[in-house]
Amino acid sequence: MSEAGASPTRCMHLDMDTFFVSVERLMDPSLNGRPVVVGGTPFQRGVVAGCSREARRYGIHSAMPLRQAYELCPQAVFLHPNFTHYAEYSDRVSELLEDSVPVLEKASIDEFYLDISGCGRILGEEGNWSHRLKHSIMGELQLPLTYGIARNKLVAKVATNVGKRHGDMRVADGGEAPFLAPHHVRILPGVGEVMERDLLAMGMPRIGSIARLSIQLFTNMFGKHGRSLHEHSRGIDHSPVLPYRRQKTLGAEHTYMEDVLDPREMEATFKYLAQRVGRDLRERGFLTRTITVKLRYADFVTATKTLHCDYTNADHVLYRMAERIFRSLYTRRVRVRLLGISTSNLIEDYGQMFLFEEEEEKYDGLYAGLDEIRRRFGKHAITYGSVLEQRNGPSGRGPSGPQYAVSSMQ
């Protein structure tokens, strides 16, 4: 068996078929057999997050504008995404897989890599075991899936994509290049529209045509990406299966050096903590729907309260929720020693495509810009005016001032 972090000898890639639609159909069986589009109403500015095979027959695909999808198939059922249910079913798949293999990587909400090196001694013949695993998931969760097995992650993923048309596939060790050769270049992970267009212009529609030529040609054209392209065309991939560790909470708290009573100082602290937590959520690729505020008085009495909201990683939403919780939590006229914000019920942020309402799109761009400034110039490079006022005021005790300390709560 390969060690965690080492390139696996045998890798299984597993992809849940039309995952969002499959979950929706479990909740509403009347959707079975009908063209279904998940992403929102056709009159929103969003894009298709997922669609059924029936919808694909009309030319609809993921990332297509919803309005265009409606024009292609006005009779389709258009659904708003249900993050909560998707995350719950994804976690249930993760749990089943974690019980089956020693090393599991969760690549996305509906995509998994399994390091199955050496598992034959324990689980039995590879083909029989993988078939049993697939049908145990389908039997317990009623979710369809496709898998591919190969020497490495790249070829296993391609095998899965091919398997969606031809059935689950296993590629024997040493057979990677011959397996890839006849397929179109667009099936290779990492080949986007621009690179595909360049390769087609060079007369290279098939992966095998890349593998036959010198690596120098591709490094001259695409730089370091050219080297990866050439290696991938020959079925070479050294990326390891990364063990999946579920993040349960994310937050930050602040202990004042001197206990405070001024509501402006506490407001500034909440704004800074919301910034900190929001940035951490975005950098780690999470959304939250559960916010908890922690309050410790000067006499060490501690109080906490939790509220739920729509999934978010936006600073202004976290701050608004924290302020709302604090107003109901702060019931004593006693100085405050500590304030904290923590988030739970985290899910991976696969849903930015759902949030293209004008207001959300504006904030997405704003936070992307703020995060980039902080990455380049430091986390205190830009903040709220009220935070700066408290930092630079008479007490100098505000967030990021000389006496301010933030500790992470994992």
XYZ file of C-alpha atoms in Angstrom:
410
model
C 0.000 0.000 0.000
C 1.331 3.437 -0.824
C 1.902 5.880 1.972
C -0.352 8.928 2.243
C 1.215 11.690 0.219
C 3.044 9.283 -2.116
C 1.926 8.723 -5.689
C -0.460 5.750 -5.622
C 0.128 2.578 -7.601
C -3.609 2.135 -8.153
C -6.119 4.948 -7.940
C -9.896 4.942 -8.201
C -11.732 8.064 -9.340
C -15.415 8.182 -8.484
C -17.878 10.731 -9.860
C -21.510 11.059 -8.799
C -23.612 11.269 -11.966
C -25.735 14.440 -12.341
C -25.355 14.798 -8.573
C -27.498 17.872 -7.914
C -30.341 16.529 -10.048
C -30.039 13.063 -8.480
C -30.440 14.555 -4.992
C -33.385 16.676 -6.132
C -35.061 13.561 -7.540
C -34.643 11.753 -4.233
C -36.563 14.596 -2.593
C -39.132 14.839 -5.407
C -39.593 11.642 -7.465
C -41.946 13.479 -9.848
C -38.774 14.915 -11.438
C -37.730 11.475 -12.705
C -37.599 11.309 -16.483
C -38.061 15.062 -16.927
C -35.516 17.658 -18.109
C -34.250 19.333 -14.926
C -31.920 22.325 -14.580
C -30.390 23.309 -11.218
C -29.130 26.871 -10.793
C -32.136 29.151 -10.349
C -34.963 30.587 -12.385
C -34.359 31.243 -16.091
C -34.767 34.983 -15.547
C -31.843 35.283 -13.131
C -28.285 36.150 -14.134
C -26.968 32.817 -12.935
C -25.678 29.829 -14.835
C -26.518 26.144 -14.918
C -24.961 24.294 -11.978
C -26.193 20.893 -13.047
C -28.730 19.337 -15.370
C -30.294 15.980 -16.095
C -29.481 13.820 -19.091
C -32.909 14.692 -20.469
C -31.926 18.376 -20.428
C -28.572 17.652 -22.065
C -30.353 16.260 -25.098
C -31.452 19.827 -25.812
C -27.856 21.082 -25.689
C -27.927 22.337 -22.096
C -24.716 21.961 -20.097
C -23.096 23.182 -16.887
C -21.981 26.833 -16.773
C -24.457 27.795 -19.526
C -26.442 30.985 -18.766
C -29.855 30.099 -17.384
C -31.638 32.236 -19.949
C -29.941 30.352 -22.767
C -30.919 27.039 -21.166
C -34.527 28.224 -21.050
C -34.446 29.160 -24.718
C -33.196 25.662 -25.570
C -35.720 23.866 -23.373
C -38.515 26.062 -21.978
C -40.367 22.983 -20.710
C -37.491 22.061 -18.357
C -37.969 22.261 -14.591
C -35.703 25.024 -13.236
C -34.732 24.650 -9.570
C -32.880 26.788 -7.067
C -29.926 24.836 -5.624
C -30.355 23.293 -2.198
C -26.904 23.507 -0.591
C -27.963 21.811 2.606
C -29.202 18.614 0.994
C -26.299 18.402 -1.467
C -23.787 18.746 1.372
C -25.601 16.142 3.480
C -25.587 13.550 0.697
C -21.976 14.345 -0.183
C -20.989 13.753 3.443
C -22.859 10.443 3.450
C -20.926 9.319 0.370
C -17.682 10.427 2.072
C -18.512 8.389 5.163
C -19.188 5.248 3.130
C -15.921 5.645 1.243
C -13.913 6.402 4.392
C -15.122 3.104 5.809
C -13.969 1.275 2.668
C -10.457 2.545 1.876
C -7.449 3.783 3.863
C -6.877 7.014 1.883
C -9.700 9.134 0.464
C -9.465 12.525 -1.237
C -12.614 14.602 -1.658
C -11.921 16.622 -4.790
C -15.328 18.302 -4.860
C -18.856 17.861 -3.571
C -19.450 15.009 -6.049
C -15.961 13.772 -6.960
C -13.573 11.528 -5.026
C -10.160 9.865 -5.402
C -9.325 6.642 -3.572
C -5.816 5.255 -3.113
C -6.479 1.525 -3.441
C -2.857 0.411 -3.713
C -2.422 -3.013 -2.179
C -6.069 -3.256 -1.170
C -6.521 -6.430 -3.201
C -4.978 -8.454 -0.381
C -7.752 -7.260 1.928
C -10.700 -6.480 -0.322
C -10.265 -9.058 -3.056
C -9.948 -8.750 -6.829
C -10.043 -5.130 -7.981
C -12.907 -5.474 -10.436
C -15.152 -7.369 -8.029
C -14.420 -5.049 -5.118
C -15.009 -1.844 -7.096
C -18.285 -3.254 -8.423
C -19.409 -4.064 -4.873
C -18.447 -0.586 -3.651
C -20.410 1.102 -6.419
C -23.517 -0.939 -5.784
C -23.319 -0.490 -2.020
C -23.425 3.301 -2.523
C -26.197 3.050 -5.091
C -28.125 0.662 -2.864
C -27.812 2.668 0.345
C -28.125 6.207 -1.046
C -29.914 5.638 -4.365
C -27.345 7.834 -6.124
C -25.912 6.846 -9.532
C -22.157 7.043 -10.070
C -19.361 6.182 -12.483
C -15.792 5.194 -11.643
C -12.448 4.732 -13.332
C -9.366 2.901 -12.035
C -5.792 3.411 -13.214
C -2.221 3.862 -12.038
C -2.698 7.555 -11.214
C -5.303 10.249 -10.637
C -5.163 11.764 -14.112
C -5.792 8.564 -16.043
C -8.393 7.393 -13.519
C -10.332 10.640 -14.029
C -10.198 10.306 -17.812
C -11.337 6.691 -17.454
C -14.341 7.888 -15.462
C -15.251 10.451 -18.117
C -14.968 7.816 -20.840
C -16.908 5.422 -18.632
C -19.905 7.745 -18.520
C -20.492 6.762 -22.139
C -19.131 3.212 -22.187
C -19.413 1.920 -18.623
C -16.975 1.818 -15.702
C -13.381 1.390 -16.860
C -10.124 0.023 -15.510
C -6.803 0.812 -17.183
C -4.047 -1.745 -16.643
C -0.631 -0.606 -15.437
C 1.474 0.273 -18.457
C -1.575 0.815 -20.646
C -2.020 4.512 -19.867
C -0.662 6.008 -23.107
C -2.476 3.583 -25.452
C -5.710 4.190 -23.532
C -5.421 7.985 -23.820
C -4.130 8.144 -27.403
C -7.417 7.944 -29.388
C -9.347 10.403 -27.228
C -9.912 14.075 -28.019
C -7.525 16.508 -26.324
C -10.387 18.268 -24.520
C -10.840 15.253 -22.235
C -7.411 15.826 -20.638
C -7.697 17.648 -17.294
C -6.072 21.057 -17.606
C -6.836 21.559 -21.291
C -9.120 24.584 -21.447
C -10.740 26.309 -24.389
C -7.677 28.381 -25.321
C -5.228 25.464 -25.226
C -7.684 23.242 -27.090
C -8.019 25.862 -29.815
C -4.234 26.141 -30.130
C -3.803 22.372 -30.328
C -6.499 22.036 -32.978
C -4.847 24.816 -34.973
C -1.638 22.749 -34.863
C -3.510 19.730 -36.216
C -3.547 17.825 -32.914
C -7.115 16.807 -32.111
C -6.091 13.548 -30.391
C -4.053 12.989 -27.249
C -1.771 10.533 -29.045
C -0.629 13.236 -31.462
C 0.742 15.208 -28.504
C 2.551 12.215 -27.018
C 4.377 11.477 -30.287
C 6.049 14.899 -30.525
C 8.939 16.452 -28.608
C 8.268 18.008 -25.218
C 10.307 21.028 -26.354
C 7.616 22.007 -28.840
C 5.022 22.286 -26.093
C 7.228 24.047 -23.550
C 8.038 26.633 -26.228
C 4.328 27.166 -26.841
C 2.829 26.852 -23.371
C 5.744 27.221 -20.951
C 5.550 25.053 -17.821
C 2.011 24.060 -18.785
C 3.469 22.554 -21.949
C 5.586 20.151 -19.908
C 2.543 19.046 -17.917
C 0.535 18.675 -21.117
C 3.155 16.432 -22.694
C 3.498 14.283 -19.567
C -0.253 13.976 -19.202
C -0.632 12.924 -22.836
C 1.608 9.950 -22.019
C -0.363 9.100 -18.883
C 2.253 10.448 -16.461
C 0.933 12.079 -13.285
C 2.686 12.256 -9.920
C -0.023 14.074 -7.953
C -0.792 12.223 -4.706
C -4.150 11.272 -3.270
C -4.518 13.784 -0.447
C -6.252 12.460 2.686
C -9.596 14.151 3.292
C -10.038 15.883 6.638
C -13.422 17.374 7.318
C -13.257 20.951 8.620
C -15.967 21.319 11.247
C -15.568 24.897 12.488
C -13.714 28.058 11.601
C -13.572 31.235 13.644
C -11.582 33.818 15.572
C -11.739 35.465 18.978
C -10.187 38.458 20.715
C -9.233 38.899 24.374
C -8.949 42.558 25.387
C -5.871 43.597 27.315
C -8.181 45.886 29.324
C -11.850 45.020 29.802
C -14.137 47.268 27.757
C -17.599 48.792 28.067
C -17.610 51.103 25.049
C -20.020 49.707 22.397
C -17.925 51.349 19.653
C -14.921 49.254 20.623
C -16.996 46.084 20.583
C -18.520 47.033 17.223
C -15.037 47.560 15.791
C -13.956 44.192 17.168
C -16.882 42.396 15.544
C -16.135 44.071 12.219
C -12.528 42.968 12.390
C -13.410 39.424 13.462
C -15.976 39.181 10.652
C -13.258 40.296 8.206
C -10.876 37.701 9.573
C -13.369 34.838 9.528
C -14.781 35.810 6.128
C -11.312 35.902 4.608
C -10.414 32.530 6.128
C -13.621 30.976 4.800
C -12.971 32.291 1.303
C -9.297 31.299 1.277
C -10.134 27.765 2.393
C -13.088 27.512 0.021
C -15.939 27.201 2.524
C -19.434 28.559 3.057
C -21.182 28.579 6.437
C -24.776 28.701 7.550
C -24.253 28.687 11.330
C -22.729 31.609 13.234
C -21.969 31.537 16.963
C -20.972 34.536 19.075
C -18.998 34.029 22.255
C -18.988 36.667 24.994
C -16.928 36.567 28.173
C -17.525 39.177 30.845
C -14.850 40.644 33.094
C -16.002 38.337 35.904
C -15.324 35.356 33.572
C -18.994 34.487 33.085
C -19.243 33.220 29.487
C -22.284 33.257 27.212
C -22.765 31.929 23.670
C -25.593 32.018 21.174
C -26.030 30.606 17.674
C -28.142 31.629 14.683
C -28.557 30.188 11.192
C -28.609 32.016 7.873
C -28.313 31.272 4.163
C -24.902 29.884 3.216
C -22.342 32.681 3.026
C -18.692 33.662 3.408
C -19.283 37.419 3.093
C -17.856 39.722 5.777
C -20.904 41.994 5.876
C -23.286 39.073 6.431
C -21.103 37.608 9.185
C -20.873 41.006 10.879
C -24.613 41.640 10.600
C -25.388 38.236 12.119
C -22.796 38.668 14.881
C -24.200 42.084 15.830
C -27.716 40.671 15.908
C -26.644 37.814 18.159
C -24.623 40.116 20.409
C -27.555 42.476 20.994
C -29.593 39.616 22.445
C -26.622 38.054 24.240
C -25.211 41.109 26.033
C -27.671 41.335 28.925
C -25.448 42.544 31.789
C -24.009 45.991 32.336
C -20.594 44.465 32.963
C -17.316 45.084 31.171
C -16.369 42.635 28.434
C -13.146 40.642 28.435
C -13.490 38.539 25.253
C -15.497 38.441 22.028
C -15.493 35.713 19.408
C -17.171 34.630 16.188
C -17.169 31.010 15.075
C -18.804 29.322 12.112
C -19.945 25.729 11.661
C -21.997 23.614 9.256
C -19.327 24.328 6.657
C -19.603 23.168 3.082
C -17.175 23.514 0.203
C -17.855 26.628 -1.866
C -18.944 25.036 -5.120
C -21.806 27.459 -5.398
C -20.388 30.747 -6.610
C -22.089 30.029 -9.927
C -25.424 30.203 -8.111
C -24.846 33.682 -6.735
C -24.885 35.839 -9.805
C -27.684 38.077 -8.609
C -26.553 41.659 -9.124
C -26.079 42.386 -5.416
C -24.160 39.156 -4.750
C -22.027 39.578 -7.851
C -21.029 43.040 -6.654
C -19.910 41.714 -3.270
C -18.083 38.750 -4.830
C -15.951 41.182 -6.811
C -15.424 43.438 -3.803
C -14.185 40.648 -1.537
C -11.973 39.181 -4.243
C -10.287 42.578 -4.528
C -9.955 43.063 -0.768
C -8.520 39.569 -0.292
C -5.941 40.191 -3.014
C -4.860 43.476 -1.386
C -4.413 41.728 1.958
C -2.459 38.877 0.369
C -0.070 41.326 -1.262
C 0.293 43.960 1.453
C -0.648 42.235 4.693
C -3.885 41.399 6.460
C -4.184 44.882 8.007
C -3.610 46.740 4.729
C -7.304 47.583 4.351
C -10.134 47.519 6.870
C -13.240 49.352 8.067
C -12.926 53.011 9.036
C -14.430 52.319 12.459
C -11.774 49.669 13.072
C -9.046 52.179 12.258
C -10.647 54.764 14.527
C -10.561 52.382 17.468
C -7.030 51.272 16.672
C -5.758 54.832 16.469
C -7.995 56.300 19.195
C -6.982 57.298 22.713
C -6.942 53.734 24.041
C -5.094 52.212 21.099
C -6.884 48.989 21.905
C -8.756 48.449 18.670
C -8.278 45.576 16.281
C -4.768 45.215 14.875
C -3.466 47.902 17.229
C -0.430 47.376 19.443
C -2.392 45.555 22.118
C -4.690 43.559 19.867
C -4.280 39.808 19.533
C -6.451 37.485 17.439
C -6.427 33.741 17.978
C -7.909 31.220 15.564
C -10.510 28.743 16.745
C -10.310 25.545 14.665
